[in-house]
Tab-separated table of C-alpha atoms in Angstrom:
chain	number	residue	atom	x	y	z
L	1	UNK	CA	0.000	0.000	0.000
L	2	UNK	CA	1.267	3.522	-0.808
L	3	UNK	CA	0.866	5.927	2.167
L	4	UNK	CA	1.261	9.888	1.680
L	5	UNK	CA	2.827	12.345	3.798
L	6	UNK	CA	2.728	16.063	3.298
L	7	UNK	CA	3.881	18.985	5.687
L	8	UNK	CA	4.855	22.849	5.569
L	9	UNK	CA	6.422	25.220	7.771
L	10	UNK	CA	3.602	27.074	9.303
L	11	UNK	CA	-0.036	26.759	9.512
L	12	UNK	CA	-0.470	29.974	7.133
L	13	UNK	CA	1.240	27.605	4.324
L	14	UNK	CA	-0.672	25.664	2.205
L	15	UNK	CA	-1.128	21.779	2.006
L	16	UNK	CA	-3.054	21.446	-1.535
L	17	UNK	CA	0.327	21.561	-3.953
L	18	UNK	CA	1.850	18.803	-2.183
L	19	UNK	CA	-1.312	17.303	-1.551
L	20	UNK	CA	-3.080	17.114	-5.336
L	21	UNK	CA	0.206	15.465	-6.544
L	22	UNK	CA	0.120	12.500	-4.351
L	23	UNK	CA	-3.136	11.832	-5.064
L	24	UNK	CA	-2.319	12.252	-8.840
L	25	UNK	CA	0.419	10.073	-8.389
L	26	UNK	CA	-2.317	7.340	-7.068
L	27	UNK	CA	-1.686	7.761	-3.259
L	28	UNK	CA	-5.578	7.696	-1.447
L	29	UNK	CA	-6.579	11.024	-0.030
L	30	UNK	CA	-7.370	9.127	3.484
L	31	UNK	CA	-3.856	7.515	3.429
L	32	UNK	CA	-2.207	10.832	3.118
L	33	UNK	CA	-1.163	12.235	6.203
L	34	UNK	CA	-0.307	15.979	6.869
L	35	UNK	CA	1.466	18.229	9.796
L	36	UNK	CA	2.174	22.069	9.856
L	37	UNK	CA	4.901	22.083	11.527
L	38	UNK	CA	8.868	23.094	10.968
L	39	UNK	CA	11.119	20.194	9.672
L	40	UNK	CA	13.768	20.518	12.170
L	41	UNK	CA	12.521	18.753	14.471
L	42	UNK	CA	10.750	15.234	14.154
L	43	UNK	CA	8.051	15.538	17.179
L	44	UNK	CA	5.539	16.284	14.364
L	45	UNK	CA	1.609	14.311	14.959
L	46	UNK	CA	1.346	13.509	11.556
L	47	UNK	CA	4.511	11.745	10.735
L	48	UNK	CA	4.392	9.713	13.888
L	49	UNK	CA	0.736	8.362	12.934
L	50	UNK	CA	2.283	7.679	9.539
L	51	UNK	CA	4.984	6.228	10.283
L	52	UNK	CA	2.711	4.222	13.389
L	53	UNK	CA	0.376	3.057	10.825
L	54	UNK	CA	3.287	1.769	7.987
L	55	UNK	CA	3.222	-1.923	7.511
L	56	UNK	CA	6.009	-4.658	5.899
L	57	UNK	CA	5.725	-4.055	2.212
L	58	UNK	CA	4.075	-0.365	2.629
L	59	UNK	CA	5.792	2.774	0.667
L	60	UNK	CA	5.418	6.513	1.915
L	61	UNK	CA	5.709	8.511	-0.949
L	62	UNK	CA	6.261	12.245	-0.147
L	63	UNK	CA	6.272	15.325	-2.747
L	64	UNK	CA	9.781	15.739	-1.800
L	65	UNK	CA	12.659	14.484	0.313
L	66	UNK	CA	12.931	17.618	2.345
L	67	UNK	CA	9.598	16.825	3.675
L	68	UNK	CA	10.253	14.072	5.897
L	69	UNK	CA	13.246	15.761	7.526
L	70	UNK	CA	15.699	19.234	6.748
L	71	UNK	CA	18.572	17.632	8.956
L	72	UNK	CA	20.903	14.652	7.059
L	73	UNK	CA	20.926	13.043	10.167
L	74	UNK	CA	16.759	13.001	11.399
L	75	UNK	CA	16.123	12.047	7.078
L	76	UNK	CA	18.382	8.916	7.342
L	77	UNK	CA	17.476	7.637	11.087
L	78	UNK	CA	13.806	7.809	9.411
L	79	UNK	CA	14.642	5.973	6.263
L	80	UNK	CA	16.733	3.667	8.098
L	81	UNK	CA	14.202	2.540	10.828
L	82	UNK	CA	11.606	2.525	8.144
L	83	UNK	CA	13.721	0.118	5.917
L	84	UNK	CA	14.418	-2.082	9.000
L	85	UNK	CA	10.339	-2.551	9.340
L	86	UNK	CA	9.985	-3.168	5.594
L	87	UNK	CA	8.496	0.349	4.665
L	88	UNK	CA	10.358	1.581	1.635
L	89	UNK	CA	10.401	5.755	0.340
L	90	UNK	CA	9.225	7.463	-2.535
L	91	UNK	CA	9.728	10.804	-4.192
L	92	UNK	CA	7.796	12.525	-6.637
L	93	UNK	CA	9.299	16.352	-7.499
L	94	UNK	CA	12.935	15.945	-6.509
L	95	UNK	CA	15.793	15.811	-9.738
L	96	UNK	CA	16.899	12.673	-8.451
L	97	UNK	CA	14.459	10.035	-8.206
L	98	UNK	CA	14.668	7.679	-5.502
L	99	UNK	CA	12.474	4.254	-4.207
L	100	UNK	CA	14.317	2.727	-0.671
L	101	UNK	CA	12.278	-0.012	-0.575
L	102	UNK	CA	14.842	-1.964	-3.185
L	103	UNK	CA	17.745	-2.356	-0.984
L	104	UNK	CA	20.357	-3.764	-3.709
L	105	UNK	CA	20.218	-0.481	-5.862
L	106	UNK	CA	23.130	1.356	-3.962
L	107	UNK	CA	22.981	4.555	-6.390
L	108	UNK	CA	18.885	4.826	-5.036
L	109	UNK	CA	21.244	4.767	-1.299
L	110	UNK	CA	23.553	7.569	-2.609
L	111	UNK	CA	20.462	9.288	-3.721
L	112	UNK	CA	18.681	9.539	-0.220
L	113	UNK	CA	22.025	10.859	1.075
L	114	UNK	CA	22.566	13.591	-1.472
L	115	UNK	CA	19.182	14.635	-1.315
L	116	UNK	CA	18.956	14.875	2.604
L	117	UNK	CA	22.290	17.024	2.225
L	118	UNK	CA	20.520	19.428	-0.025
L	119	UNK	CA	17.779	20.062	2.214
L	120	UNK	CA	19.959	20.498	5.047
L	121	UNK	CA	21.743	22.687	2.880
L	122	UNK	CA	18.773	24.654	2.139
L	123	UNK	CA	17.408	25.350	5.376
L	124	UNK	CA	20.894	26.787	6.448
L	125	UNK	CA	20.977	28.899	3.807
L	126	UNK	CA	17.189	30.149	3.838
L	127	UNK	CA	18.116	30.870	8.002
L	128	UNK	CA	21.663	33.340	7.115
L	129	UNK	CA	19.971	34.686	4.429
L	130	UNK	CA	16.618	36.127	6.418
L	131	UNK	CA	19.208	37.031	9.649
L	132	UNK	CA	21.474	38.660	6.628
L	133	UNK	CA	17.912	40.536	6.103
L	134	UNK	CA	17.104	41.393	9.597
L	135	UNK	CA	20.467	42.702	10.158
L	136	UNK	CA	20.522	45.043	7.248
L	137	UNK	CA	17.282	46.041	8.088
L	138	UNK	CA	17.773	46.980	11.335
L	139	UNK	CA	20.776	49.094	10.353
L	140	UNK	CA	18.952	51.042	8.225
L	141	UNK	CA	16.323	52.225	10.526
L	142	UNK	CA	13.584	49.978	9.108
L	143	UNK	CA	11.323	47.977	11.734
L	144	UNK	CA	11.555	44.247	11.227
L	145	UNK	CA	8.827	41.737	11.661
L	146	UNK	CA	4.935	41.796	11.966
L	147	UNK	CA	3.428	45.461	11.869
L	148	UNK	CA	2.183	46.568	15.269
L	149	UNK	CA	-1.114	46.624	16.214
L	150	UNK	CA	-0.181	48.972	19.681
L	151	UNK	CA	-0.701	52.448	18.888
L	152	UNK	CA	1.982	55.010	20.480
L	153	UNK	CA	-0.873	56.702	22.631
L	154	UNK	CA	-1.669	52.785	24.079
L	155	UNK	CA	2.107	52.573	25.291
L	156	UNK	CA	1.829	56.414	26.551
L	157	UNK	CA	-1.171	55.247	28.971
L	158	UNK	CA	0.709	52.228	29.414
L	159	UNK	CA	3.772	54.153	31.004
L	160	UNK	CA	1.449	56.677	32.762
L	161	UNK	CA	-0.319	53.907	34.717
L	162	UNK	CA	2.909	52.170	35.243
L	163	UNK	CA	4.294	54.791	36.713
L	164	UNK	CA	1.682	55.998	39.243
L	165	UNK	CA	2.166	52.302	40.647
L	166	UNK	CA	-0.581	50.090	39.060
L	167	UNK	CA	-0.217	46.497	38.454
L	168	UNK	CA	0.800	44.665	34.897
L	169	UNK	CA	-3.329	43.180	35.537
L	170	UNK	CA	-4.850	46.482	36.427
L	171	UNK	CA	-2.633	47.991	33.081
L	172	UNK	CA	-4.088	44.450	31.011
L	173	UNK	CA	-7.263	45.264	31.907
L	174	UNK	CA	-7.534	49.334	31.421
L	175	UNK	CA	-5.312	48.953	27.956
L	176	UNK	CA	-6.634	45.821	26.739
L	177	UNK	CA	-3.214	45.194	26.033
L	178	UNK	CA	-1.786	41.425	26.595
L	179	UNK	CA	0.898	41.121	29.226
L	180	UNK	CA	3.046	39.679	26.282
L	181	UNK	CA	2.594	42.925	24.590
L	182	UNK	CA	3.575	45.240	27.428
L	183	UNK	CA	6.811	43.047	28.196
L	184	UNK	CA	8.009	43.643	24.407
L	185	UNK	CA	7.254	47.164	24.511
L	186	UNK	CA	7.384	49.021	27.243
L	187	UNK	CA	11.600	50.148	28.570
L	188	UNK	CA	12.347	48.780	31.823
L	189	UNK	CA	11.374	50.678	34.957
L	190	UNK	CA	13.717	52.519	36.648
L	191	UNK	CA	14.639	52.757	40.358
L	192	UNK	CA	13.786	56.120	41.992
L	193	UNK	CA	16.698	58.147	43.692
L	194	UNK	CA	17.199	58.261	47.292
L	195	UNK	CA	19.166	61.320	47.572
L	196	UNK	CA	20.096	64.362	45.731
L	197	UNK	CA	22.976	63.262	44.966
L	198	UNK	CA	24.016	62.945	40.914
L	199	UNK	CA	22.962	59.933	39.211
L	200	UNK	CA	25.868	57.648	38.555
L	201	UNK	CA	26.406	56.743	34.731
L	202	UNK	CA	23.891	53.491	33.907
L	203	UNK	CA	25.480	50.561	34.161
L	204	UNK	CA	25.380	47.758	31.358
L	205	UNK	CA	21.580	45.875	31.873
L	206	UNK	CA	21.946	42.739	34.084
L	207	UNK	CA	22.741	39.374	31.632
L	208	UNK	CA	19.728	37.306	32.371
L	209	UNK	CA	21.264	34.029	33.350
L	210	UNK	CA	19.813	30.322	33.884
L	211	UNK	CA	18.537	30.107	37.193
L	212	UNK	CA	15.675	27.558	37.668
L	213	UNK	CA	12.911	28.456	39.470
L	214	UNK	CA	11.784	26.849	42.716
L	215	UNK	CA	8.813	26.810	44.838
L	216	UNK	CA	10.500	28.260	47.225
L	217	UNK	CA	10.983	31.883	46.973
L	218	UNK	CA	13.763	33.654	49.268
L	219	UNK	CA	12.544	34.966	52.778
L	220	UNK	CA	13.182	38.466	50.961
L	221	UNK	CA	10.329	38.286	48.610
L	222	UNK	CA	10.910	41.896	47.720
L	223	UNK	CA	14.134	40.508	46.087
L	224	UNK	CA	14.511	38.947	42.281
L	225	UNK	CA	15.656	35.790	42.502
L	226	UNK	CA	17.096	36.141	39.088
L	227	UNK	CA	19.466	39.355	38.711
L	228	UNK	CA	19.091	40.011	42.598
L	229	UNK	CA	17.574	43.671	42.757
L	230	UNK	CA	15.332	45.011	45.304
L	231	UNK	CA	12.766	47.879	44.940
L	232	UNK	CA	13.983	51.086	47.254
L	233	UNK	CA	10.682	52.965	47.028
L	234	UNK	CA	7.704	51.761	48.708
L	235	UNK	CA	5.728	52.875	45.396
L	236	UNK	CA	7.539	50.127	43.373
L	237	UNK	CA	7.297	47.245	45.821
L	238	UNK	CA	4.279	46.038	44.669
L	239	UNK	CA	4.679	46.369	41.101
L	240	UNK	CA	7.807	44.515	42.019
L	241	UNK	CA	6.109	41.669	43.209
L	242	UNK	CA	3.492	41.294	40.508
L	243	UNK	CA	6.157	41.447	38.424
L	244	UNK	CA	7.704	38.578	40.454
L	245	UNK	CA	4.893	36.655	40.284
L	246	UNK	CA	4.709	35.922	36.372
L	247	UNK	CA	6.526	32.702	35.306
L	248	UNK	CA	8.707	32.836	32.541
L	249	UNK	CA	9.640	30.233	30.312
L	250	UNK	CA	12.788	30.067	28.314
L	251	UNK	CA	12.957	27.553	25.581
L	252	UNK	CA	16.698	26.808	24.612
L	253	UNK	CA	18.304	25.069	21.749
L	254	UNK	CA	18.806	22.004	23.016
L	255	UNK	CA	14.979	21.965	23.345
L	256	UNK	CA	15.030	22.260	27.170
L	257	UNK	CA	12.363	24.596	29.172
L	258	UNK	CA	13.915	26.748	31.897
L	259	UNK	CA	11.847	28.503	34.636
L	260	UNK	CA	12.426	31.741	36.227
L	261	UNK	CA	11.483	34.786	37.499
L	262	UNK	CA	11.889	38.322	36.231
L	263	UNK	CA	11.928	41.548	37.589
L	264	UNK	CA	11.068	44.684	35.423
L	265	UNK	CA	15.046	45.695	35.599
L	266	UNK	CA	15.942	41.949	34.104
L	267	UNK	CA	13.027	40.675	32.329
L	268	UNK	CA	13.895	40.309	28.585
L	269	UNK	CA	13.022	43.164	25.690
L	270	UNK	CA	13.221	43.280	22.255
L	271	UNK	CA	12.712	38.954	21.894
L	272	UNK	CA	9.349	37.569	20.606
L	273	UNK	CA	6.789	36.438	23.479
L	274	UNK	CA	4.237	34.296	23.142
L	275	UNK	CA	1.208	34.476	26.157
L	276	UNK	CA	0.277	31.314	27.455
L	277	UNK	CA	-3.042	32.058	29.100
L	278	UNK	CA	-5.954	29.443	30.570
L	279	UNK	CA	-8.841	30.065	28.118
L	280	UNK	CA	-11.633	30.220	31.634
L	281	UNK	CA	-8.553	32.456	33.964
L	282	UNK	CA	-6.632	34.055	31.691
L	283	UNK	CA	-3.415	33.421	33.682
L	284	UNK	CA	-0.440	31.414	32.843
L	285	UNK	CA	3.440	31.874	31.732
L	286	UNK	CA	5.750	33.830	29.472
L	287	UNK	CA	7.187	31.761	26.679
L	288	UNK	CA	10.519	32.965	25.047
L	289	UNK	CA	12.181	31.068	22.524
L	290	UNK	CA	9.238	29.943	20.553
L	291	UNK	CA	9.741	29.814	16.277
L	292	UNK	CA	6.413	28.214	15.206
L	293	UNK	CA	3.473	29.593	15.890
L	294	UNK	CA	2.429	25.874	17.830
L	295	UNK	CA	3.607	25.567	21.292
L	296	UNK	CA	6.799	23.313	21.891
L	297	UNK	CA	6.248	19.863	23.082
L	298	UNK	CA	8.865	20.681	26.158
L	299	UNK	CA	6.409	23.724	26.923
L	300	UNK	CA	3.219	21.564	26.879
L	301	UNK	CA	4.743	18.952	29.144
L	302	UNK	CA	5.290	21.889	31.470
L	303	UNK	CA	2.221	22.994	31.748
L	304	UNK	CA	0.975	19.081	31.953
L	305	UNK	CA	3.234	18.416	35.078
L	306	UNK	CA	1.671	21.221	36.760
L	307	UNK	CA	-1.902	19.746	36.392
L	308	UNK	CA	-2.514	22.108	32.681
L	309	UNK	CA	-4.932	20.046	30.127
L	310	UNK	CA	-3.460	20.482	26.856
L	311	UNK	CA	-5.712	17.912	24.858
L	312	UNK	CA	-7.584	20.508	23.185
L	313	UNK	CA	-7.913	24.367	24.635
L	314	UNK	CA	-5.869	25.273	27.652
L	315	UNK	CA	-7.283	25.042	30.928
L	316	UNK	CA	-5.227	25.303	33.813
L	317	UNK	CA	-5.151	23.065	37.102
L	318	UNK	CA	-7.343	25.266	38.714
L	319	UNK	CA	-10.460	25.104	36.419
L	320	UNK	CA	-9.618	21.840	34.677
């Protein structure tokens, strides 16, 4: 039996190219499976019901190489594994055409390997050239991603309120503005002087380094258990501490979610943040880090070991 598999990048990509030419090519529309998620990385739904479903004797057949996998080493783990249960590989589109399910034709081999290198190839190139874009971009003056939909007299009432002492929740909820929104735009806050006394020259901001978060927070709550500072002015302390009482997640490269805390003099600016907000509450955590537009498997089981259901909307432990 020939099983399809189709996938793009993003979920604003579209599925019917890939899709009307592996049903042209014979391949039954309720055999063809689909994700919308980024190649790099193989925790993709579709593929692993594909690849759950394949039987001895089966053949995926894909539009393109590239689809299964833009890392060499991810494309020919698949193929391999695959080939070990019986369950050969097809292309359609590629200029090298290849079938793995013959395993004496050593040039079809060759083929799987040259074309995995190609669409590793690819992807690095397609990732310098857009951060080649961004940075020339950004020299020149020009404002780089999505257009913003916060108006300058929004972030004006923003500041105002911030500054007179109210809360990121009373600012949510007299702005309409999401907390992710405020954290992107709005300059830290600074400390208020004590004295009279000159203001020193600003030092460099803090480096926000990888401290996991615990359940226990210091006996000083009025202090940030990430970069350390402590509000001076009564006025600030409890902006401070609602501050202190957002979690923040921090995806890293290797995959990995870290926790923390952040207070407004360490909490990051000028980095995409994604809200992750219970759907009945509202609340939840910060997510840095984040390249699709789909939540992270590592974030999801986050939210699951803290009693989150994440089988269809977002509810956290309280109200699930």
């Amino acid at each position: 039996m020939e099983l399809g598999y189709a996938r793009v990048s993003t979920t604003k990509q579209d599925l019917e190219r890939q899709i009307d030419a592996l049903t042209t090519a014979g391949v039954d529309p309720a055999r063809i499976y689909v994700d919308r998620k980024s190649g790099a990385t193989t925790d993709r739904p579709g593929l692993s019901a594909l690849v759950e479903y394949a039987r001895r004797g089966d053949v995926i057949v894909v539009h393109t190489l590239d689809r299964l996998g833009r890392t060499v080493r991810d494309t020919l783990n698949l193929i391999h594994d695959l080939h070990e249960r019986g369950v050969g590989v097809r292309n359609l589109a590629d200029p090298i055409r290849i079938d793995s399910s013959d395993p004496d034709d050593p040039m079809a081999q060759l083929a799987v390997v040259l074309l995995a290198l190609f669409g590793q190839m690819e992807r690095t190139y397609s990732l310098e050239r857009a951060a080649h874009a961004r940075a020339v971009a950004t020299a020149k003056g020009r404002r780089i991603g999505r257009p913003s939909v916060v108006s300058e007299a929004q972030l004006a009432y923003a500041s105002q309120l911030r500054d007179a002492g109210a809360t990121v929740a009373e600012i949510v909820a007299k702005t309409k503005l999401t907390r992710s929104t405020l954290y992107r735009h709005l300059p830290p806050r600074s400390a208020d002087p004590l004295t009279a006394a000159p203001l020193p020259t600003p030092a460099p901001a803090p480096t926000v380094t990888t401290v996991p978060d615990t359940a226990d927070r210091p006996e000083d709550r009025l202090e940030c258990p990430t970069c350390g500072y402590r509000p001076s002015t009564r006025r600030e302390m409890i902006p401070h501490l609602d501050d202190l009482d957002t979690v923040w997640l921090h995806l890293a490269g290797d995959g990995q979610v870290r926790e923390q805390r952040h207070c407004a003099q360490c909490q990051p600016h000028g980095v995409e943040i994604v809200e992750v907000g219970c759907w009945r509450c509202g609340a939840g955590p910060l997510v840095t880090g984040v390249v699709d537009e789909q939540l992270p498997s590592a974030v999801l089981r986050w939210l699951e070991q803290r009693g989150w259901d994440t089988a269809a909307d977002l509810v956290c432990g309280n109200h699930g």
